[in-house]
Coordinates of N, CA and C in Angstrom, one line a residue:
M1 N 3.7 7.4 19.8 CA 4.2 6.5 18.9 C 4.0 7.0 17.5
Q2 N 5.1 6.9 16.7 CA 5.0 7.4 15.3 C 4.1 6.5 14.4
K3 N 3.5 7.1 13.4 CA 2.6 6.3 12.5 C 3.3 5.1 11.9
S4 N 4.6 5.2 11.5 CA 5.3 4.1 10.9 C 5.4 3.0 11.9
Q5 N 5.7 3.3 13.2 CA 5.7 2.2 14.2 C 4.4 1.5 14.4
T6 N 3.4 2.3 14.4 CA 2.0 1.8 14.5 C 1.7 0.9 13.4
L7 N 2.0 1.3 12.2 CA 1.8 0.5 11.0 C 2.5 -0.8 11.0
L8 N 3.8 -0.8 11.4 CA 4.6 -2.0 11.5 C 3.9 -3.0 12.5
K9 N 3.5 -2.5 13.7 CA 2.8 -3.3 14.7 C 1.5 -3.9 14.1
T10 N 0.8 -3.1 13.4 CA -0.5 -3.6 12.8 C -0.2 -4.7 11.8
I11 N 0.8 -4.4 10.9 CA 1.1 -5.5 9.9 C 1.6 -6.7 10.6
G12 N 2.4 -6.6 11.7 CA 2.8 -7.7 12.4 C 1.7 -8.6 13.0
K13 N 0.7 -7.9 13.5 CA -0.5 -8.6 14.0 C -1.2 -9.4 12.9
L14 N -1.3 -8.7 11.7 CA -1.9 -9.3 10.6 C -1.1 -10.6 10.1
V15 N 0.2 -10.5 10.1 CA 1.0 -11.6 9.7 C 0.8 -12.8 10.7
V16 N 0.8 -12.5 12.0 CA 0.6 -13.5 13.0 C -0.7 -14.2 12.7
A17 N -1.8 -13.4 12.6 CA -3.1 -14.0 12.4 C -3.2 -14.8 11.1
S18 N -2.5 -14.4 10.1 CA -2.6 -15.2 8.8 C -1.7 -16.4 8.9
R19 N -0.5 -16.3 9.5 CA 0.4 -17.4 9.5 C 0.1 -18.5 10.5
A20 N -0.4 -18.1 11.7 CA -0.5 -19.1 12.8 C -1.5 -20.2 12.5
A21 N -2.4 -20.0 11.6 CA -3.4 -21.0 11.3 C -2.8 -22.2 10.5
T22 N -1.7 -21.9 9.8 CA -1.2 -22.9 8.8 C 0.2 -23.3 9.0
M23 N 1.0 -22.5 9.7 CA 2.4 -22.8 9.8 C 3.1 -22.1 11.0
D24 N 4.3 -22.5 11.3 CA 5.0 -21.8 12.4 C 6.0 -20.8 11.7
Q25 N 6.7 -20.0 12.6 CA 7.6 -19.0 12.0 C 8.7 -19.5 11.2
T26 N 9.2 -20.7 11.7 CA 10.3 -21.3 11.0 C 9.9 -21.7 9.5
E27 N 8.8 -22.3 9.4 CA 8.3 -22.7 8.1 C 8.1 -21.5 7.2
L28 N 7.4 -20.5 7.7 CA 7.2 -19.3 6.9 C 8.6 -18.7 6.4
G29 N 9.5 -18.7 7.3 CA 10.9 -18.2 7.0 C 11.5 -19.0 5.9
Q30 N 11.4 -20.3 6.0 CA 12.0 -21.1 5.0 C 11.3 -20.9 3.6
R31 N 10.0 -20.7 3.6 CA 9.3 -20.5 2.4 C 9.6 -19.2 1.7
V32 N 10.0 -18.2 2.4 CA 10.3 -16.9 1.8 C 11.8 -16.6 1.8
G33 N 12.6 -17.5 2.4 CA 14.1 -17.4 2.3 C 14.7 -16.5 3.4
V34 N 14.1 -16.5 4.6 CA 14.6 -15.7 5.7 C 14.6 -16.6 6.9
G35 N 15.2 -16.1 8.0 CA 15.3 -16.9 9.2 C 14.0 -16.6 10.1
R36 N 13.9 -17.5 11.1 CA 12.8 -17.4 12.0 C 12.8 -16.1 12.8
N37 N 14.0 -15.6 13.1 CA 14.2 -14.3 13.8 C 13.6 -13.1 13.0
T38 N 13.8 -13.2 11.7 CA 13.2 -12.1 10.8 C 11.7 -12.2 10.8
I39 N 11.1 -13.4 10.8 CA 9.6 -13.5 10.9 C 9.2 -13.0 12.2
S40 N 9.9 -13.3 13.3 CA 9.6 -12.8 14.6 C 9.6 -11.3 14.7
S41 N 10.6 -10.7 14.1 CA 10.8 -9.3 14.0 C 9.6 -8.6 13.3
I42 N 9.2 -9.2 12.2 CA 8.0 -8.7 11.5 C 6.8 -8.7 12.4
E43 N 6.6 -9.9 13.0 CA 5.4 -10.1 13.8 C 5.4 -9.2 15.1
N44 N 6.5 -8.8 15.5 CA 6.6 -7.9 16.7 C 6.7 -6.4 16.3
G45 N 6.5 -6.1 15.0 CA 6.5 -4.7 14.6 C 7.8 -4.1 14.5
K46 N 8.9 -4.8 14.4 CA 10.2 -4.2 14.3 C 10.5 -4.0 12.8
P47 N 11.4 -3.0 12.6 CA 11.7 -2.7 11.2 C 12.5 -3.8 10.5
V48 N 12.2 -4.1 9.3 CA 12.9 -5.1 8.5 C 13.0 -4.6 7.1
N49 N 13.8 -5.2 6.3 CA 14.0 -4.9 4.9 C 12.6 -4.9 4.2
A50 N 12.3 -3.9 3.4 CA 11.0 -3.8 2.8 C 10.8 -4.9 1.8
E51 N 11.8 -5.4 1.1 CA 11.6 -6.5 0.2 C 11.2 -7.7 0.9
T52 N 11.8 -8.0 2.1 CA 11.5 -9.1 2.9 C 10.1 -9.1 3.4
L53 N 9.7 -7.9 3.9 CA 8.3 -7.7 4.3 C 7.3 -8.0 3.2
F54 N 7.6 -7.5 2.0 CA 6.7 -7.7 0.9 C 6.6 -9.2 0.5
K55 N 7.8 -9.9 0.6 CA 7.8 -11.3 0.3 C 6.9 -12.1 1.2
V56 N 6.9 -11.7 2.5 CA 6.1 -12.4 3.5 C 4.6 -12.1 3.2
L57 N 4.3 -10.8 3.0 CA 2.9 -10.4 2.7 C 2.4 -11.1 1.4
E58 N 3.3 -11.3 0.4 CA 2.9 -11.9 -0.8 C 2.6 -13.4 -0.5
H59 N 3.5 -14.0 0.2 CA 3.3 -15.5 0.5 C 2.0 -15.7 1.3
L60 N 1.7 -14.8 2.2 CA 0.5 -15.0 3.0 C -0.8 -14.4 2.2
E61 N -0.6 -14.0 1.0 CA -1.7 -13.5 0.1 C -2.3 -12.2 0.8
L62 N -1.5 -11.4 1.3 CA -1.9 -10.1 1.9 C -1.5 -8.9 1.1
I63 N -0.7 -9.1 0.1 CA -0.1 -7.9 -0.6 C -1.0 -7.3 -1.6
D64 N -2.0 -8.0 -2.1 CA -2.9 -7.4 -3.1 C -3.7 -6.2 -2.6
D65 N -4.2 -6.3 -1.4 CA -4.9 -5.2 -0.8 C -4.0 -4.0 -0.6
L66 N -2.8 -4.2 -0.2 CA -1.8 -3.1 -0.1 C -1.5 -2.5 -1.4
Q67 N -1.4 -3.3 -2.4 CA -1.1 -2.8 -3.8 C -2.3 -2.0 -4.3
I68 N -3.5 -2.4 -4.0 CA -4.7 -1.7 -4.5 C -4.7 -0.3 -3.8
A69 N -4.5 -0.3 -2.5 CA -4.5 1.0 -1.8 C -3.5 2.0 -2.3
I70 N -2.3 1.4 -2.5 CA -1.2 2.3 -3.0 C -1.5 2.8 -4.4
E71 N -2.0 2.0 -5.3 CA -2.4 2.4 -6.7 C -3.5 3.5 -6.6
K72 N -4.4 3.3 -5.7 CA -5.5 4.2 -5.6 C -5.0 5.6 -5.2
K73 N -4.1 5.6 -4.2 CA -3.5 6.9 -3.7 C -2.7 7.5 -4.9
L74 N -1.9 6.7 -5.6 CA -1.1 7.2 -6.7 C -2.0 7.9 -7.8
D75 N -3.1 7.2 -8.1 CA -4.1 7.8 -9.1 C -4.6 9.1 -8.6
E76 N -4.9 9.2 -7.3 CA -5.4 10.5 -6.7 C -4.3 11.6 -6.8
Q77 N -3.1 11.2 -6.6 CA -2.0 12.2 -6.7 C -1.6 12.6 -8.1
S78 N -1.8 11.7 -9.0 CA -1.3 12.0 -10.4 C -2.4 12.7 -11.2
N79 N -3.6 12.8 -10.7 CA -4.6 13.5 -11.5 C -4.4 15.0 -11.2
P80 N -4.0 15.8 -12.2 CA -3.8 17.2 -12.0 C -5.1 17.9 -11.6
L81 N -5.0 19.0 -10.9 CA -6.2 19.8 -10.6 C -6.7 20.4 -11.9
S82 N -8.0 20.4 -12.1 CA -8.5 20.9 -13.3 C -9.1 22.3 -13.0
R83 N -8.9 23.2 -13.9 CA -9.5 24.5 -13.8 C -10.9 24.5 -14.4
K84 N -11.7 25.4 -13.9 CA -13.0 25.6 -14.5 C -12.8 26.3 -15.8
S85 N -13.5 25.8 -16.8 CA -13.4 26.4 -18.1 C -14.2 27.7 -18.1
R86 N -13.8 28.6 -18.9 CA -14.5 29.9 -19.1 C -15.8 29.6 -19.9
K87 N -16.7 30.4 -19.6 CA -18.0 30.3 -20.4 C -17.6 30.7 -21.9
D88 N -18.3 30.0 -22.8 CA -18.0 30.3 -24.2 C -18.5 31.8 -24.4
T89 N -17.7 32.5 -25.2 CA -18.1 33.9 -25.5 C -19.1 33.8 -26.7
Q90 N -20.1 34.6 -26.6 CA -21.1 34.6 -27.7 C -20.6 35.5 -28.8
E91 N -20.6 35.0 -30.0 CA -20.2 35.8 -31.1 C -21.3 36.7 -31.6
L92 N -21.0 37.9 -32.0 CA -21.9 38.9 -32.4 C -22.1 38.9 -33.9
D93 N -23.3 39.1 -34.3 CA -23.5 39.1 -35.8 C -22.9 40.3 -36.4
N94 N -22.5 40.3 -37.6 CA -21.9 41.4 -38.4 C -22.9 42.1 -39.3
D95 N -24.1 42.2 -38.9 CA -25.1 42.8 -39.8 C -25.5 44.2 -39.2
F96 N -24.6 45.1 -39.5 CA -24.8 46.5 -39.1 C -25.6 47.3 -40.1

């Protein structure tokens, strides 16, 4: 199984666990503006529109951790490699 499929299935399980305690799929769909079938697809790890997935995660208050992880990775990627600086050269006196 590809990593993206595994991630979708894991997110789906997280959505089910977060949603099931307070509402059903139809109610969540109404709150984010999608149908029950779309919520079912997310929960079953099927691909959906990224914006829709993010709306669901935001509504369930799950998006902040994802945002933090992405920003951390971006910071790691944007920091250029630094070279070791050369040792300072010692100046010689001019008293010959």
